[in-house]
Tab-separated table of C-alpha atoms and ligand atoms in Angstrom:
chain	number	residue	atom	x	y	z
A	1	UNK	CA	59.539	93.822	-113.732
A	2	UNK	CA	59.012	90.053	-113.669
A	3	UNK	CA	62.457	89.722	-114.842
A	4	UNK	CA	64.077	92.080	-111.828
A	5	UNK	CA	62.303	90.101	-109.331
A	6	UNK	CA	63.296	87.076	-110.588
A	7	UNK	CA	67.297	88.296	-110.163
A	8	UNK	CA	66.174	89.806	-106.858
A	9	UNK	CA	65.105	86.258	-105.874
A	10	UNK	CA	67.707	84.601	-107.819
A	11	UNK	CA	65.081	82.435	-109.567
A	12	UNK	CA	66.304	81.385	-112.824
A	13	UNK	CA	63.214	80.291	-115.300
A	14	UNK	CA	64.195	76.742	-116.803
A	15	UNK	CA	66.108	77.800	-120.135
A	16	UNK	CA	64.036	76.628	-123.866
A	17	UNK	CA	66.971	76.109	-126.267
A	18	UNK	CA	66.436	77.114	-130.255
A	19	UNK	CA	67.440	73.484	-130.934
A	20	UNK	CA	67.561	70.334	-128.643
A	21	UNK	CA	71.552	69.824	-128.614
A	22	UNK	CA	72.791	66.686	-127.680
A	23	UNK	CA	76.105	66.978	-125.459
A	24	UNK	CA	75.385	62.817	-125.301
A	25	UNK	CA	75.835	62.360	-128.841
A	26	UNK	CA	79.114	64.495	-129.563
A	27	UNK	CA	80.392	63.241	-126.259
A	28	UNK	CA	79.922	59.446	-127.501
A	29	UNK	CA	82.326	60.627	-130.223
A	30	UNK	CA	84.355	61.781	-127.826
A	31	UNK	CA	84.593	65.198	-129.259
A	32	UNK	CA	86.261	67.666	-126.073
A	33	UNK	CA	84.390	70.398	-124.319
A	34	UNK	CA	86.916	73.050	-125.988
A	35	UNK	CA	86.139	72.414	-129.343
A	36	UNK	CA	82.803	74.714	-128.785
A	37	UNK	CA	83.395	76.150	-125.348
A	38	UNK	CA	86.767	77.686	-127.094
A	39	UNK	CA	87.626	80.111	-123.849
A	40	UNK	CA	87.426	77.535	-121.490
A	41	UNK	CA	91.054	77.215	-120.721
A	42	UNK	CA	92.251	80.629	-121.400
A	43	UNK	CA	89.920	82.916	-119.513
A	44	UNK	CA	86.466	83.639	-117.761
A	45	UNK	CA	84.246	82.592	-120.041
A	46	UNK	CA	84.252	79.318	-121.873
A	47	UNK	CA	81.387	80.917	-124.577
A	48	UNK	CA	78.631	79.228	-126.613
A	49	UNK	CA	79.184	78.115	-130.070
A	50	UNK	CA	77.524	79.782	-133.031
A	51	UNK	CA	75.851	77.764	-136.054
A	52	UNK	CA	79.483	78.498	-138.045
A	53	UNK	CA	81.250	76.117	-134.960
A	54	UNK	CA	78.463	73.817	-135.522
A	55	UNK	CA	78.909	73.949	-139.397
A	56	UNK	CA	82.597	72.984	-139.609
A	57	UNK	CA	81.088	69.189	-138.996
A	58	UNK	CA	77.777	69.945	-140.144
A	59	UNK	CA	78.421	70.959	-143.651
A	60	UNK	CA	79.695	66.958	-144.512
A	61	UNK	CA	78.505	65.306	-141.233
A	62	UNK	CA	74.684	63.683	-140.508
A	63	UNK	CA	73.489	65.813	-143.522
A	64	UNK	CA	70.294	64.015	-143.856
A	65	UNK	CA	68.658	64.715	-140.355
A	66	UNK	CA	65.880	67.281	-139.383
A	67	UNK	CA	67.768	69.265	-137.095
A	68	UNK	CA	71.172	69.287	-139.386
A	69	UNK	CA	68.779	70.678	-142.316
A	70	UNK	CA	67.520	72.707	-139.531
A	71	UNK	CA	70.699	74.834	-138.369
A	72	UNK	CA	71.812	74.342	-142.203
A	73	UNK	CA	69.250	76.641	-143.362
A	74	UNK	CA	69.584	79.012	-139.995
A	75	UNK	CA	73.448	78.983	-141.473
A	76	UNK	CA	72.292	80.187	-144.684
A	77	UNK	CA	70.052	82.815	-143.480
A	78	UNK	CA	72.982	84.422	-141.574
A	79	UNK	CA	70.550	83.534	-138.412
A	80	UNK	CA	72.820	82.483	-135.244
A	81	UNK	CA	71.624	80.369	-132.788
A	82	UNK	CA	70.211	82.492	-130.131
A	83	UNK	CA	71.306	79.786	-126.889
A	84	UNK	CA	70.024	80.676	-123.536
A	85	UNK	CA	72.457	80.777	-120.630
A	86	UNK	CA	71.446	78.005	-118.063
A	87	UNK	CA	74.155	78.900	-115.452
A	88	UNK	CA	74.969	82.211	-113.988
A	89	UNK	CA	74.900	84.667	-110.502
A	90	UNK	CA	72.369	87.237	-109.854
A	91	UNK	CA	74.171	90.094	-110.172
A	92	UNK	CA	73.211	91.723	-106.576
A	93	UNK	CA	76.051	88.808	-105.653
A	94	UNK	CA	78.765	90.786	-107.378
A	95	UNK	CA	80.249	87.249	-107.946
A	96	UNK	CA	83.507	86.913	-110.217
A	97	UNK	CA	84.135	83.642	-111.551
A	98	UNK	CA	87.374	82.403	-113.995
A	99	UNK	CA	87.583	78.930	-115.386
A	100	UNK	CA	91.159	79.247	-116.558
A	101	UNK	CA	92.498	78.830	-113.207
A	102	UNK	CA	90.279	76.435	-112.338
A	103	UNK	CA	91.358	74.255	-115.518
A	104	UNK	CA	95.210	74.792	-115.085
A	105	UNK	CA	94.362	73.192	-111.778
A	106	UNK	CA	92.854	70.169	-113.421
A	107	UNK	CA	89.501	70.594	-111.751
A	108	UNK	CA	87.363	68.357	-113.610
A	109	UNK	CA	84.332	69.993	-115.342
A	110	UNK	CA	82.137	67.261	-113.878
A	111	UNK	CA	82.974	69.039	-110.617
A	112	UNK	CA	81.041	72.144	-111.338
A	113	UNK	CA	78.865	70.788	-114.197
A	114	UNK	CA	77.508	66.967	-113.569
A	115	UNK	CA	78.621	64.233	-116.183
A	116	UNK	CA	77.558	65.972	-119.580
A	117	UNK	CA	77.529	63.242	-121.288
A	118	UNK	CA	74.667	62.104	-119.974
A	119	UNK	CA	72.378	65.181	-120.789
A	120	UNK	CA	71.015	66.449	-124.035
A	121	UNK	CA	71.370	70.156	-123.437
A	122	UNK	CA	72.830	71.121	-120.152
A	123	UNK	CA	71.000	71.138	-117.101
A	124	UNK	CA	71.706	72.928	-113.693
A	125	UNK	CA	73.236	69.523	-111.733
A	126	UNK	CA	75.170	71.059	-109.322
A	127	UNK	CA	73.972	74.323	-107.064
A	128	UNK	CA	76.915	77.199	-107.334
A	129	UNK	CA	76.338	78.373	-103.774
A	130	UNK	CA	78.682	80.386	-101.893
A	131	UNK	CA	79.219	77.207	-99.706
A	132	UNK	CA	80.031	74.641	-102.343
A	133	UNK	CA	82.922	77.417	-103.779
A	134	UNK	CA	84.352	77.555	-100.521
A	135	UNK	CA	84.440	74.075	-99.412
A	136	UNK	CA	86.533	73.175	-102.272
A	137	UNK	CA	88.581	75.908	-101.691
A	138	UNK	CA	89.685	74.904	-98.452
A	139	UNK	CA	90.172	71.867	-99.481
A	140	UNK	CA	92.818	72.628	-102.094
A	141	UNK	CA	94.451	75.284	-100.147
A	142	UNK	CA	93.070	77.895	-103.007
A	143	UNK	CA	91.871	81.766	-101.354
A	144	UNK	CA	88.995	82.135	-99.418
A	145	UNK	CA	89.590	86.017	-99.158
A	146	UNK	CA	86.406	87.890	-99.823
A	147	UNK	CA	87.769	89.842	-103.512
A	148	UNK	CA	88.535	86.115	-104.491
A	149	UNK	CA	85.016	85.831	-105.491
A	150	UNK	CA	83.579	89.172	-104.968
A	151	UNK	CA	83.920	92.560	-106.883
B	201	HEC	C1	83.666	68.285	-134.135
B	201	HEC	C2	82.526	67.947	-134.972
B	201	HEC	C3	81.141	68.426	-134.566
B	201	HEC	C4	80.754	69.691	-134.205
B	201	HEC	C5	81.617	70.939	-134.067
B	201	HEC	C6	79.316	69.639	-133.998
B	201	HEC	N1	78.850	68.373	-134.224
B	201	HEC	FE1	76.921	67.756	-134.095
B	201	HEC	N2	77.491	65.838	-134.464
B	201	HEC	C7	78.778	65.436	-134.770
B	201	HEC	C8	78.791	63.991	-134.921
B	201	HEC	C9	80.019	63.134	-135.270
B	201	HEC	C10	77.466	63.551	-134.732
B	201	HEC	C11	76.921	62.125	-134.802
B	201	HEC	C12	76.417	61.877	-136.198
B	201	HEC	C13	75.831	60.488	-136.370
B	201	HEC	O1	74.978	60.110	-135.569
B	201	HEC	O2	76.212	59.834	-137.316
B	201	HEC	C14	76.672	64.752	-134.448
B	201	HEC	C15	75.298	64.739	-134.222
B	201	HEC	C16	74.519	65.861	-134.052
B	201	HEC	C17	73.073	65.878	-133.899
B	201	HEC	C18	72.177	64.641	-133.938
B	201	HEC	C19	71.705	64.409	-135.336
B	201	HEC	C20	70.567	63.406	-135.357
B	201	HEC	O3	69.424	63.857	-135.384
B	201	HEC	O4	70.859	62.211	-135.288
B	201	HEC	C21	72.682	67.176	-133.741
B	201	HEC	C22	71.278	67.699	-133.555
B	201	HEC	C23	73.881	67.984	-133.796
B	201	HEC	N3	74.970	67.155	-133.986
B	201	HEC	C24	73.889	69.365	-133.672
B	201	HEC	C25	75.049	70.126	-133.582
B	201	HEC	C26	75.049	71.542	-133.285
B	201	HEC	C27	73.817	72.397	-133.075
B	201	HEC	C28	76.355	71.925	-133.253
B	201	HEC	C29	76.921	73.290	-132.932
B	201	HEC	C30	76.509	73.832	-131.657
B	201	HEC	C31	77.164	70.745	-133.537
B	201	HEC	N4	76.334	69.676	-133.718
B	201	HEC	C32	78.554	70.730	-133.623
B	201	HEC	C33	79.870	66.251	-134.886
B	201	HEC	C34	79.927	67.597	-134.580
B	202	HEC	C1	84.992	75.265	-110.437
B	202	HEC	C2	83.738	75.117	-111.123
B	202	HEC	C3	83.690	75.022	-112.612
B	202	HEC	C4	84.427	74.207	-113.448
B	202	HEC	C5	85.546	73.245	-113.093
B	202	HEC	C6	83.913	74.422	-114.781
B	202	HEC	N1	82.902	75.344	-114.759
B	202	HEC	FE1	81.833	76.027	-116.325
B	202	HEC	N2	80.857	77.355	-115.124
B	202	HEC	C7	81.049	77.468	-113.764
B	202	HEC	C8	80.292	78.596	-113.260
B	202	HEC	C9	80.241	79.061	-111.825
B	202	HEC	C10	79.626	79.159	-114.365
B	202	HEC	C11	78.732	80.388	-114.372
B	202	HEC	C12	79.637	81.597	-114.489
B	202	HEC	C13	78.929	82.902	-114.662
B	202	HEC	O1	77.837	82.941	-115.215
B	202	HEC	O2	79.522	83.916	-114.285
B	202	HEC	C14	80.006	78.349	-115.536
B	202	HEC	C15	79.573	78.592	-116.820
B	202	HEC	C16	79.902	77.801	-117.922
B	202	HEC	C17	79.435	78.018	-119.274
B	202	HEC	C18	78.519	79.140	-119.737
B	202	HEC	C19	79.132	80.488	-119.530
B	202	HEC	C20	80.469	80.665	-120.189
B	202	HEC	O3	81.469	80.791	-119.462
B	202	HEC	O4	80.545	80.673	-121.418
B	202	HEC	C21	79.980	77.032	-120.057
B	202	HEC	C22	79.772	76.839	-121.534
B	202	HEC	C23	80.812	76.213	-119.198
B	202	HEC	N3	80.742	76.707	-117.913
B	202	HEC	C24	81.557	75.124	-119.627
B	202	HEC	C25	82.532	74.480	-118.867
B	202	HEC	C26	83.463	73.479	-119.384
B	202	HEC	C27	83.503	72.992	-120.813
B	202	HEC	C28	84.260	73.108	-118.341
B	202	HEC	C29	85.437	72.140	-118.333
B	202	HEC	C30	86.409	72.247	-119.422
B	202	HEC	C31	83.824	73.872	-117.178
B	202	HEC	N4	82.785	74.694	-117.535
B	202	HEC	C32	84.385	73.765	-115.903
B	202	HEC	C33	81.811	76.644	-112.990
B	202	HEC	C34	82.737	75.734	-113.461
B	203	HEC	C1	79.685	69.967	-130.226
B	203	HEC	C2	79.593	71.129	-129.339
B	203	HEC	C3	79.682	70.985	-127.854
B	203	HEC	C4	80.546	70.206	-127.109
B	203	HEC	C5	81.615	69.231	-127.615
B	203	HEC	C6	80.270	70.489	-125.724
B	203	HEC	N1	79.269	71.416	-125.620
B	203	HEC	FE1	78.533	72.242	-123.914
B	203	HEC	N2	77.191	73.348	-124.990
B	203	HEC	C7	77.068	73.302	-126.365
B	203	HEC	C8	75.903	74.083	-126.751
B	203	HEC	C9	75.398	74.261	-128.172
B	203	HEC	C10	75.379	74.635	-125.576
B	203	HEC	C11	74.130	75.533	-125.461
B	203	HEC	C12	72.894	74.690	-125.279
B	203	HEC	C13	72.821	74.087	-123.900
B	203	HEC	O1	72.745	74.849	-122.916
B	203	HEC	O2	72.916	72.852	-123.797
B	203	HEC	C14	76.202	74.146	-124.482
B	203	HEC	C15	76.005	74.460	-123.141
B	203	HEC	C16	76.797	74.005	-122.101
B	203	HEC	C17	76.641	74.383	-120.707
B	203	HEC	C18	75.604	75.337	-120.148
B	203	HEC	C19	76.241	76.719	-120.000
B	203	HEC	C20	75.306	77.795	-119.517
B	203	HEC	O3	75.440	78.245	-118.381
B	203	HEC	O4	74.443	78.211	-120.293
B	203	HEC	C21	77.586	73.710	-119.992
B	203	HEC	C22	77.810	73.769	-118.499
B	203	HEC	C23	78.334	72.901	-120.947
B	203	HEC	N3	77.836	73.107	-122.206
B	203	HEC	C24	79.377	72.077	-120.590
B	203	HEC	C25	80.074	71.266	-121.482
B	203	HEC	C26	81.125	70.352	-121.074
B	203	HEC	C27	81.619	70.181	-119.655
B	203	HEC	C28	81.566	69.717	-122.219
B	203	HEC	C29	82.608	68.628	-122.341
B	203	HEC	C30	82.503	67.517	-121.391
B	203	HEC	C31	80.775	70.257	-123.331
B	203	HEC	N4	79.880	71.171	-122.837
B	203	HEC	C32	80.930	69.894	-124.660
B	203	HEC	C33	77.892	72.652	-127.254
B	203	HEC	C34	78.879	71.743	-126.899
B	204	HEC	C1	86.277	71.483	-106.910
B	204	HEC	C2	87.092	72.570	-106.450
B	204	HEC	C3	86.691	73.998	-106.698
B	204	HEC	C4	85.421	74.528	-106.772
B	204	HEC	C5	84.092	73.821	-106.621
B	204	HEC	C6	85.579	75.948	-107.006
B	204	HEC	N1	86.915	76.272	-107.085
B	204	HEC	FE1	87.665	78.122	-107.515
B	204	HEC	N2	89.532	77.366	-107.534
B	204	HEC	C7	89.876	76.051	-107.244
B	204	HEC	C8	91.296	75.876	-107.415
B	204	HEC	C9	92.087	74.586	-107.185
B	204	HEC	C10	91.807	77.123	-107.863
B	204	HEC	C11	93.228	77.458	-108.277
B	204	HEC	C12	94.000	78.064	-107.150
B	204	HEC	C13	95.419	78.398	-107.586
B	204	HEC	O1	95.660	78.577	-108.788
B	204	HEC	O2	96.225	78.488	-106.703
B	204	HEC	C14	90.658	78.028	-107.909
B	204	HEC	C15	90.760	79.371	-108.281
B	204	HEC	C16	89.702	80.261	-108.318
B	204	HEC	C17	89.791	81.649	-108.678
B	204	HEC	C18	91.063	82.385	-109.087
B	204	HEC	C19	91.771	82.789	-107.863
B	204	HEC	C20	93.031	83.523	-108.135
B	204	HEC	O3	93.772	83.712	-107.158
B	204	HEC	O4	93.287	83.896	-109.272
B	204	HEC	C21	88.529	82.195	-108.565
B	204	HEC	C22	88.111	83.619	-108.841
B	204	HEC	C23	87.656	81.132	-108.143
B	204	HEC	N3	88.391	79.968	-107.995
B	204	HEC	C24	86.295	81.275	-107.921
B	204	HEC	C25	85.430	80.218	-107.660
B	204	HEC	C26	83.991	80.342	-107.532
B	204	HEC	C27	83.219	81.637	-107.616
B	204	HEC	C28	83.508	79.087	-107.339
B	204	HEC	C29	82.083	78.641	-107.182
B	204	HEC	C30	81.177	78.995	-108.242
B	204	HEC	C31	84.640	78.188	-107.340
B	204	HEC	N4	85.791	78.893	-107.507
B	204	HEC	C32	84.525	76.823	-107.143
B	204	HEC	C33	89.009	75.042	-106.883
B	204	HEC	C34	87.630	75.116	-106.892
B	205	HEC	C1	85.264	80.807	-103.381
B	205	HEC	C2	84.316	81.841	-103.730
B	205	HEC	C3	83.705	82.717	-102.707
B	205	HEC	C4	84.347	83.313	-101.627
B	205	HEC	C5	85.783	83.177	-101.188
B	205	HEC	C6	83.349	84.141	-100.989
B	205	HEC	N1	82.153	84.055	-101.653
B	205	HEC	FE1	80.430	85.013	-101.166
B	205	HEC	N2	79.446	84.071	-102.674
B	205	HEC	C7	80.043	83.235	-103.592
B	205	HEC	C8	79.043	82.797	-104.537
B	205	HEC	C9	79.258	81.889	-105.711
B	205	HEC	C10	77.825	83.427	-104.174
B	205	HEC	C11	76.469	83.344	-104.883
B	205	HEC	C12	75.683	82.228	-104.278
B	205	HEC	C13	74.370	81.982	-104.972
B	205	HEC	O1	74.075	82.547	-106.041
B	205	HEC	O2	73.618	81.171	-104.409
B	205	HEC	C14	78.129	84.228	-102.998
B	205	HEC	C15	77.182	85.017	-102.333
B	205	HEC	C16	77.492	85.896	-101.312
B	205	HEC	C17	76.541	86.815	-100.715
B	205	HEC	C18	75.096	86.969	-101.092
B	205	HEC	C19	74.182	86.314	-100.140
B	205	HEC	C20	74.239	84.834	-100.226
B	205	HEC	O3	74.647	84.199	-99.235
B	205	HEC	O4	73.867	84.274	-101.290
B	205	HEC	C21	77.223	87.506	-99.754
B	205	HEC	C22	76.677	88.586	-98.843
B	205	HEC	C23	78.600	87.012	-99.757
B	205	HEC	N3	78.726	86.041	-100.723
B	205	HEC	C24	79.599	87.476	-98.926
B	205	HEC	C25	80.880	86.959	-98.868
B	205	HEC	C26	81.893	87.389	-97.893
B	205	HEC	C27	81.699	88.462	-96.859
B	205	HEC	C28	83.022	86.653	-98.157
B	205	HEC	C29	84.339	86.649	-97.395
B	205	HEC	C30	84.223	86.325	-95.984
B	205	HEC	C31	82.710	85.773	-99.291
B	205	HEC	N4	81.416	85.993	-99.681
B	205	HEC	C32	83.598	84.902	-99.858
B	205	HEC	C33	81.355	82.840	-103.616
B	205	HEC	C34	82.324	83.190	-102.697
């Protein structure tokens, strides 16, 4: 119940991650957004990484940390990380969003997201209203038709 009325208000509780995952310290090593958001250019959804992503570093890199041994032994349990989604519509908006478009257009992550390499694990920086997708829209001369956005 709590849980409907939260979507009916579009009140999204603040997410708690499995593991405090620090988009500041891959992004120092300048490791790109695609490497574990793999759909990010080619469709909707740009995904979450699961622990085997993490792993393909992990199994030679920073071995000797708490949270390495952490998702090591997660890894070896055949447990995935279980990431909560910090983004997202209510879905009484019937609102249809693609990155891949927005990518092949070069609009810059940072856009739509805030400078990630300044947060640990993500935080809601920017406020997808209906206005801020439109504005931008004009802007670039991309639709503002109603099905653009809705279903
Ligand atoms: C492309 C390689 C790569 C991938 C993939 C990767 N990491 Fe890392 N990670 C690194 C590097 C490099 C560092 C910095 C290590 C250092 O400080 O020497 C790091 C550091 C970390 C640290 C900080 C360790 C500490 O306590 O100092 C955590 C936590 C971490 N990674 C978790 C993850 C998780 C969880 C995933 C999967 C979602 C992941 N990493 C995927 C390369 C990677
Ligand atoms: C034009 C705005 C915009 C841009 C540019 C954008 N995003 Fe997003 N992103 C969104 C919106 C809106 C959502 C929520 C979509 C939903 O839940 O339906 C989202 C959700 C996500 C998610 C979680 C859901 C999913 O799709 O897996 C990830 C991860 C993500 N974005 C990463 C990125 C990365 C990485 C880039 C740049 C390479 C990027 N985004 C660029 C607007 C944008
Ligand atoms: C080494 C792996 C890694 C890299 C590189 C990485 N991310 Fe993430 N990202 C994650 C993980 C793990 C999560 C889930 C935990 C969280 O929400 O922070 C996540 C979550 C997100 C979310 C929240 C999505 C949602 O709605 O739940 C956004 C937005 C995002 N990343 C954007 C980016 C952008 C933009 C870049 C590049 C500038 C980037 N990430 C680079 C691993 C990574
Ligand atoms: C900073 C600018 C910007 C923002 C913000 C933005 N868009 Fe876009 N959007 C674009 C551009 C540019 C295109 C590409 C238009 C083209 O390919 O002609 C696009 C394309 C799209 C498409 C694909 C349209 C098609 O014809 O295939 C959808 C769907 C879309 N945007 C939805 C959204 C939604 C929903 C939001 C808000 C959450 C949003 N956009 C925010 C710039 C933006
Ligand atoms: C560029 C994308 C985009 C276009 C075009 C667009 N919308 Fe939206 N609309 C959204 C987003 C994103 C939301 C969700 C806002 C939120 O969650 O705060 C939304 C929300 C709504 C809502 C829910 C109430 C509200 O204001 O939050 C209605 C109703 C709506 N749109 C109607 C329309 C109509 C009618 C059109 C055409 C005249 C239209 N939209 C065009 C992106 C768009």
């Amino acid at each position: 119940m709590t849980a409907v009325l939260d979507d009916y208000l579009n009140r999204r509780p603040a997410a708690i991650q499995p593991l405090e995952f620090p988009h500041n310290t891959h992004l120092g090593k300048e490791i790109s957004c695609d490497t574990c958001h793999e759909g990010v250019n080619t469709g909707p959804v740009a995904g979450l990484p699961s622990v085997k992503t993490c792993m393909i570093c992990h199994e030679s890199i920073a071995t000797d940390r708490p949270r390495i041994q952490q998702i090591t032994a997660m890894r070896d349990k055949g447990i995935d990380l279980a990431w909560q989604r910090v983004y997202g519509f209510s879905a009484q908006d019937h609102v249809r969003f693609d990155h891949a478009p927005h990518i092949r257009a070069k609009v810059d992550c940072a856009n739509c997201h805030g400078n990630m390499a300044e947060q640990t694990v993500a935080e809601v920086k920017v406020d997808h209203s209906m206005g801020f997708c439109v504005n931008c829209h004009n802007e670039k001369k991309a639709s503002v038709d109603c099905l653009t956005c809705h279903f």
